[in-house]
Short mmCIF file of C-alpha atoms and ligand atoms in Angstrom, two decimals:
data_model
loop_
_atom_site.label_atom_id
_atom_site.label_comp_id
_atom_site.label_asym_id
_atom_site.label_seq_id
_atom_site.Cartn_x
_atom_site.Cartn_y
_atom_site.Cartn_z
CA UNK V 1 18.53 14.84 -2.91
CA UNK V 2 15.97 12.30 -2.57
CA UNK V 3 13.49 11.56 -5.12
CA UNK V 4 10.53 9.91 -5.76
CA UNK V 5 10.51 7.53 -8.89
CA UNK V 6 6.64 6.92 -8.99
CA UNK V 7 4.04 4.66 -7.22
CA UNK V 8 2.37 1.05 -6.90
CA UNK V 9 -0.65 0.28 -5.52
CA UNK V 10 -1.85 -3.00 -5.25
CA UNK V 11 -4.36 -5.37 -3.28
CA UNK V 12 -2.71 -7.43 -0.23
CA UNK V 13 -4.89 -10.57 0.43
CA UNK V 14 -3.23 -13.09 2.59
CA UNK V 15 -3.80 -16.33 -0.07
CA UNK V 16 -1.39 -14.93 -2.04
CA UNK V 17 1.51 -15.47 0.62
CA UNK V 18 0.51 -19.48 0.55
CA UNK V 19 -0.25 -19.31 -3.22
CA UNK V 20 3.85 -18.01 -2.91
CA UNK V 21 4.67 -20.58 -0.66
CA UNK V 22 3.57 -23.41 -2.81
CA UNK V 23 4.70 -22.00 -6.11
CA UNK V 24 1.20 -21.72 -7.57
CA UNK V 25 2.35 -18.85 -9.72
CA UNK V 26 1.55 -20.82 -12.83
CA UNK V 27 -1.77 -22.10 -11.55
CA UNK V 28 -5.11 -21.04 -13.43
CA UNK V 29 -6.53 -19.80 -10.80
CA UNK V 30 -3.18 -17.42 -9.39
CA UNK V 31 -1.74 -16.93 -13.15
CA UNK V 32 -3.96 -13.97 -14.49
CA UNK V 33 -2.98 -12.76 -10.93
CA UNK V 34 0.28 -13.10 -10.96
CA UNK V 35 1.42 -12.33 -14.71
CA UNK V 36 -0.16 -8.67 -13.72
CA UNK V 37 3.49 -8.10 -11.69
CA UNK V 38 5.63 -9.08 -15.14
CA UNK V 39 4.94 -5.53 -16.14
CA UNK V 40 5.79 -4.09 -12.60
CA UNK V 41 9.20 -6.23 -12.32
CA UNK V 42 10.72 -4.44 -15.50
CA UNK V 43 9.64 -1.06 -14.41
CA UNK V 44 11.19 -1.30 -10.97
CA UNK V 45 14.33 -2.41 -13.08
CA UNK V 46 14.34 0.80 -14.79
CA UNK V 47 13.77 2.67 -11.99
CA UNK V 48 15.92 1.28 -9.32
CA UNK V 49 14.53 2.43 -6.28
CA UNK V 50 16.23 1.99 -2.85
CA UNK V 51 13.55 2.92 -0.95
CA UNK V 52 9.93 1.65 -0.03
CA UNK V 53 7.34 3.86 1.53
CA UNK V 54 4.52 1.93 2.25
CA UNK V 55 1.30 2.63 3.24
CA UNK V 56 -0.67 -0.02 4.10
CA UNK V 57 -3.08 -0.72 6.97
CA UNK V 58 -2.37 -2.70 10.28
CA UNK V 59 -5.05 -5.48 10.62
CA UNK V 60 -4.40 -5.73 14.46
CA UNK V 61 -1.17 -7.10 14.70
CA UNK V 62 0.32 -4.04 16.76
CA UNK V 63 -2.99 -2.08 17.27
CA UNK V 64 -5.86 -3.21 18.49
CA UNK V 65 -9.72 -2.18 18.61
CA UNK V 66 -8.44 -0.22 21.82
CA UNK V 67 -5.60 1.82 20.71
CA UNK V 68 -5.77 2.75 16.94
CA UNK V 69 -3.53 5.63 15.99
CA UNK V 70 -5.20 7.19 12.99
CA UNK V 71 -1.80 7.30 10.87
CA UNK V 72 1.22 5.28 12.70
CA UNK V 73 5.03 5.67 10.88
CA UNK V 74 8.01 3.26 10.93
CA UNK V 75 11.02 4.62 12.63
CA UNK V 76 12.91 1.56 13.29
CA UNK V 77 16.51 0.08 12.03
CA UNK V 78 14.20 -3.27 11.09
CA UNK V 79 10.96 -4.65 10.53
CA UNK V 80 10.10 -8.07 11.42
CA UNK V 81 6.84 -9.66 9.97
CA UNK V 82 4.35 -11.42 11.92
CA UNK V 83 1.17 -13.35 11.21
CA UNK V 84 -2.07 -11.86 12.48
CA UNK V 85 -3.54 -15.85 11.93
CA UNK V 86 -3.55 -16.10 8.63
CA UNK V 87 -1.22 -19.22 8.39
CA UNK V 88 1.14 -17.62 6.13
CA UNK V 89 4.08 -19.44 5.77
CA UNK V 90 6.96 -16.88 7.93
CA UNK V 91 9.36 -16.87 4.76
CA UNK V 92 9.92 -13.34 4.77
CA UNK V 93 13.81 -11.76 5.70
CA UNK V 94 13.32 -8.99 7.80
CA UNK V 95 12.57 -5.88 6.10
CA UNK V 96 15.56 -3.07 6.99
CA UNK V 97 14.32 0.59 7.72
CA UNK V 98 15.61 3.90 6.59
CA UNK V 99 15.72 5.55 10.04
CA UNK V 100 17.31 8.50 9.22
CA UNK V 101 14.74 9.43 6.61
CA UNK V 102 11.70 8.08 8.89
CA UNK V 103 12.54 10.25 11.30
CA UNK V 104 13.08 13.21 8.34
CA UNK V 105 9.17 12.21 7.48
CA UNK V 106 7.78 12.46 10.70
CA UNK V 107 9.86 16.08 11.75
CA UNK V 108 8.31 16.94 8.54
CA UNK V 109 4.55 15.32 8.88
CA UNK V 110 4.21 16.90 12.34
CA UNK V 111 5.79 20.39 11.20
CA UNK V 112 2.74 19.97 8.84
CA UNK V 113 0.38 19.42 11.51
CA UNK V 114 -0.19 15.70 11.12
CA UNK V 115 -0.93 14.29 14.86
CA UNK V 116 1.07 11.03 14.14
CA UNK V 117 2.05 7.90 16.04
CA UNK V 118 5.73 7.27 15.99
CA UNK V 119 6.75 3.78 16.36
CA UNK V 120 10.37 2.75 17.49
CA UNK V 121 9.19 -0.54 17.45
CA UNK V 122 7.10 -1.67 14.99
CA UNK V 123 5.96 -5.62 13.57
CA UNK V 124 4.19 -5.46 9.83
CA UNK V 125 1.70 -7.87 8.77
CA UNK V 126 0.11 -9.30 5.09
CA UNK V 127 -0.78 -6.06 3.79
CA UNK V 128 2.94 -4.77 4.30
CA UNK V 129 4.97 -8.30 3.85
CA UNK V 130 2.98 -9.65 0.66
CA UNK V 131 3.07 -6.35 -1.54
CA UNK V 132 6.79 -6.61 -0.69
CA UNK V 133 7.23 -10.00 -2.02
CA UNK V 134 5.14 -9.79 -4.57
CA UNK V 135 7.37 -6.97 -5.75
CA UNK V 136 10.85 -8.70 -5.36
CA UNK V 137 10.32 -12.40 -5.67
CA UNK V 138 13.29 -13.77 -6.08
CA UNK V 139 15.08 -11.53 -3.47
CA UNK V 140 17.33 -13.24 -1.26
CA UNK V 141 17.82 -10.20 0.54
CA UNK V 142 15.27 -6.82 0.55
CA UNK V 143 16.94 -4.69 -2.41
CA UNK V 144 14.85 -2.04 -0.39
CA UNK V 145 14.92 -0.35 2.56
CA UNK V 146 11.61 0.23 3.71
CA UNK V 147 9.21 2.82 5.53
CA UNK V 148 5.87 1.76 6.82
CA UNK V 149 3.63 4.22 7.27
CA UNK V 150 0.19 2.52 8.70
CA UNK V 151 -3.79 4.34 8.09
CA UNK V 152 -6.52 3.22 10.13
CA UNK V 153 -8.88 1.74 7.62
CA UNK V 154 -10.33 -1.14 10.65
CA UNK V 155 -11.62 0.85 13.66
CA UNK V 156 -13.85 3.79 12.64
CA UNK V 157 -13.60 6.39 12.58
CA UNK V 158 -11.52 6.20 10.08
CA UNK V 159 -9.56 9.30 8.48
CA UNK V 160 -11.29 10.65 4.84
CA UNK V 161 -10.03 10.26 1.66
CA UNK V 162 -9.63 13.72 1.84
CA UNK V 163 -7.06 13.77 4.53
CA UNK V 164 -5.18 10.82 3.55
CA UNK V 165 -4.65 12.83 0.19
CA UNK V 166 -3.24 15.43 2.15
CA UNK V 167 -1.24 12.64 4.03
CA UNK V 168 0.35 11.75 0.48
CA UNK V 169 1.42 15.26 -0.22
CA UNK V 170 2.88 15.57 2.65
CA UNK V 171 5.04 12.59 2.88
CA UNK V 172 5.68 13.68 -0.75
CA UNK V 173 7.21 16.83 -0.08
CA UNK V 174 8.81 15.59 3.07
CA UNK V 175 10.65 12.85 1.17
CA UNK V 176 11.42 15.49 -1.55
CA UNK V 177 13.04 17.80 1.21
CA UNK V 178 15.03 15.08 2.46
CA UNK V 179 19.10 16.29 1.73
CA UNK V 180 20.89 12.70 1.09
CA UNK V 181 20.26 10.46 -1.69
CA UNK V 182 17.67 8.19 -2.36
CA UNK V 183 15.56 6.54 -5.01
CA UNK V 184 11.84 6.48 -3.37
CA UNK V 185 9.13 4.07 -4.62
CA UNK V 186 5.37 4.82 -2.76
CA UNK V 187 3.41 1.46 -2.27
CA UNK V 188 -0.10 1.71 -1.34
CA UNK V 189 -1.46 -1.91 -0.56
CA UNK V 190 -4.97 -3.09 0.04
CA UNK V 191 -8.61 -2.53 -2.08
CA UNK V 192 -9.63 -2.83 -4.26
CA UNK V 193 -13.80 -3.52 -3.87
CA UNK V 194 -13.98 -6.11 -0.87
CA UNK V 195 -16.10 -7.58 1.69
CA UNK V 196 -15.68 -10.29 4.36
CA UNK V 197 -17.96 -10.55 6.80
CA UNK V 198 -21.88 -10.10 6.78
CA UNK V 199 -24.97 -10.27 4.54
CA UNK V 200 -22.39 -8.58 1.78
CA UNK V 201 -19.40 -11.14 2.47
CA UNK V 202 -18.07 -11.39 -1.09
CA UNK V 203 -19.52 -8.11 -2.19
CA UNK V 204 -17.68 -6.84 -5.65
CA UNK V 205 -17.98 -3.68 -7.67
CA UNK V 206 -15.85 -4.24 -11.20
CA UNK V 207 -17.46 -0.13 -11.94
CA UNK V 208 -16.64 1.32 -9.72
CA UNK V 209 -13.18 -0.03 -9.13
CA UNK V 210 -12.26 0.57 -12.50
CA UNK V 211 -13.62 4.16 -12.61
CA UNK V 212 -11.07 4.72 -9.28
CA UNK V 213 -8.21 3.27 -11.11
CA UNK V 214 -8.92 5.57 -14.18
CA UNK V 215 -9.67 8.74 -11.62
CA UNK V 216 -6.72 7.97 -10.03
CA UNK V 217 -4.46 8.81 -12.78
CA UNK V 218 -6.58 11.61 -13.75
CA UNK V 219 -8.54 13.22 -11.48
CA UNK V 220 -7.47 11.74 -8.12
CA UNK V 221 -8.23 14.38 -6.18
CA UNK V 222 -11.96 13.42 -7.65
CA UNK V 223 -12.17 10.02 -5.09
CA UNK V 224 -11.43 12.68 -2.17
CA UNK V 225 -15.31 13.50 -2.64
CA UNK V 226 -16.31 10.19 -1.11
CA UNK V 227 -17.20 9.68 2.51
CA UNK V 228 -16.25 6.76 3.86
CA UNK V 229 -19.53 5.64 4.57
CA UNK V 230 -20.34 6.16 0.63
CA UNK V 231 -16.76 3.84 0.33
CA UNK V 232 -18.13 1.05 2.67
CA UNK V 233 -21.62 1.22 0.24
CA UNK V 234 -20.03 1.35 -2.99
CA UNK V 235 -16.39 -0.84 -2.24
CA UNK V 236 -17.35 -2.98 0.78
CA UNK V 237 -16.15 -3.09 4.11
CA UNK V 238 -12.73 -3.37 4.02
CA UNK V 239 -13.13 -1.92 0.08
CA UNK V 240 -12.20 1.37 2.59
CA UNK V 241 -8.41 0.44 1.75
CA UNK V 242 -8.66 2.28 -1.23
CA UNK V 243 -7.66 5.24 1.01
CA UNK V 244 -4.00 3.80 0.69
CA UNK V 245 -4.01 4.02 -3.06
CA UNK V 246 -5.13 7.29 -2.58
CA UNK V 247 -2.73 8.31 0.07
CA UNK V 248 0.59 6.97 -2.30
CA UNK V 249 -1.04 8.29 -5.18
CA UNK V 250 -0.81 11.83 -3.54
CA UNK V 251 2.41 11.47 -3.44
CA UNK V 252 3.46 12.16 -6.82
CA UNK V 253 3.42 15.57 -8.28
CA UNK V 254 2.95 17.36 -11.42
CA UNK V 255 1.82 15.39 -14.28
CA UNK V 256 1.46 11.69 -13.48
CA UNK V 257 0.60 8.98 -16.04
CA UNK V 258 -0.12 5.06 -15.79
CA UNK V 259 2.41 2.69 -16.87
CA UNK V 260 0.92 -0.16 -15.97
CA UNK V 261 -2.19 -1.67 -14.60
CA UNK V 262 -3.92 -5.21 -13.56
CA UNK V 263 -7.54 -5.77 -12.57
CA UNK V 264 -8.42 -9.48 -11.99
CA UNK V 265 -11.87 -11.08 -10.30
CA UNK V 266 -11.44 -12.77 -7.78
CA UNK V 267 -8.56 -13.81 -5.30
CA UNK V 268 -10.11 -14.85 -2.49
CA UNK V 269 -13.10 -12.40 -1.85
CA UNK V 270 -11.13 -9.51 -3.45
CA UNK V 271 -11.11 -7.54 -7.16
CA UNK V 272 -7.18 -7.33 -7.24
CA UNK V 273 -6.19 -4.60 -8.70
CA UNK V 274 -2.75 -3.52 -9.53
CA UNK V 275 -1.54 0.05 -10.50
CA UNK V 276 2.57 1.48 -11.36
CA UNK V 277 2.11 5.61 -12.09
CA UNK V 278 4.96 8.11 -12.48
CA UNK V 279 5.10 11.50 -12.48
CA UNK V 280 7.20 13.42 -15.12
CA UNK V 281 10.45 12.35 -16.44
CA UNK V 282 12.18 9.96 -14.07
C1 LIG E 1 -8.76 -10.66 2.26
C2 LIG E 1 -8.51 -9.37 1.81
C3 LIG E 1 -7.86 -8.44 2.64
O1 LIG E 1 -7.60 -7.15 2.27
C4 LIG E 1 -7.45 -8.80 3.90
O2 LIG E 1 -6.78 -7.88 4.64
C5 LIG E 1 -7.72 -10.07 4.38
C6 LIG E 1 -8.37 -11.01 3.55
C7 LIG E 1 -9.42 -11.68 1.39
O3 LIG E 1 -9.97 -11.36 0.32
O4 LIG E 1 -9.38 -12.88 1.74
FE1 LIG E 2 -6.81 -5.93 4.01
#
């Protein structure tokens, strides 16, 4: 049977695939950053997961403003990365799918009566490709196979963090139904408070980002109270992509506790945060 070994979330700006690139690892500026994923390295060690599920948003790269599927899911033997104009260096392998259990999530999303996109074909962008590195550094090869699922946090309206909680849930029990074997990590990339455009470009709240990574643990079901307009006001913009953290922290069931955790100010015009929680005995 498949199980799921626990969760990271963890913010996706595209500097960090250059700040990769060019080995800035060690850098003042990157290190605080970086020595955040030390912690997250060993624990994937332990836990050996085979499998990625990630949710993450598409920034336009195979939707645009005209055709935005609230909640889009991988169901492809590969998925290639592409830059949305960024710059980032294209240094990424291709990332290898899990068909057989995409298409085991989506029977089971839609039996649930989740009105998601399917994609046979499907490119991933920064907020996919640098969690993934960021993860597995020094990966020749993907030790994953990988699952994209993709929320519309860029063209409102965008789903609440009320249904995206119910998303999680439901990809958790779907991946828990699933017959063969497999070791399931959730990713849930993007947040934490950020803005990049407008009189608020640069727009940071260290309060309320922290009180979201301790409700998360806790009380998650707590951040499902927020509208998304109340999201925009309090996070910024695009500080919306907490919904992903809340989505993979959904996930998980029964008891779930943090085992590690990251909160640095700023990389680019973003709080980076950085989350690994478990549930029960793994
Ligand atoms: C930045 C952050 C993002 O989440 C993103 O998708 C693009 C850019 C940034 O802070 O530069
Ligand atoms: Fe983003």
């Amino acid at each position: 049977m498949a199980r799921i070994v626990g969760a990271v979330t963890t913010s996706h700006v595209p500097a960090i695939g250059n700040a990769i690139a060019r080995g800035l690892q060690q850098d003042p500026y990157w290190k605080p950053f970086f020595d955040g994923f030390v912690g997250v390295h060993q624990w994937l060690q332990e836990v050996r997961p085979d499998v990625a599920v990630v949710f993450y948003n598409d920034h336009g790269l195979n939707f645009f403003l005209d055709k935005m599927p609230t909640f889009a899911v991988g169901a492809a033997d590969e998925y290639r990365y592409a830059d949305e104009g960024w710059g980032i260096p294209s240094m990424f392998p291709p990332f290898p799918g899990q068909a057989q259990l995409s298409w085991h999530l989506i029977e089971s999303l839609v039996q649930d009566e989740f009105d998601i996109t399917t994609c046979q074909e499907m490119q991933v962008d920064h907020a996919f490709a640098i969690p993934m590195a960021l993860l597995w550094p020094d990966a020749a090869s993907w030790p994953v196979k990988t699952i994209p699922i993709a929320i519309n946090t860029v063209q409102h309206p965008l789903p609440s963090a009320a249904r995206c909680f119910k998303l999680g849930q439901a990809v958790g029990r779907a991946i828990e139904s699933f017959p063969a074997d497999a070791r399931v990590v959730i990713l849930g990339t993007g947040g934490l408070s950020h803005q990049l455009e407008g009189t608020r470009a640069g727009f940071i709240n260290r309060d309320f980002d922290l009180m979201c990574m301790d409700k998360l643990v806790s009380d998650p079901a707590a951040l499902t109270r927020y509208s998304n307009e109340q999201l925009v006001e309090l996070a910024g913009s695009q500080g919306v992509e907490l919904l992903m953290w809340v989505a993979a922290r959904a996930a998980l069931s029964g008891r779930v506790s943090g085992v590690h955790s990251n909160y640095h100010i700023p990389i680019s015009n973003t709080a980076a945060g950085l989350m690994v929680m478990q549930s029960g005995l793994v």
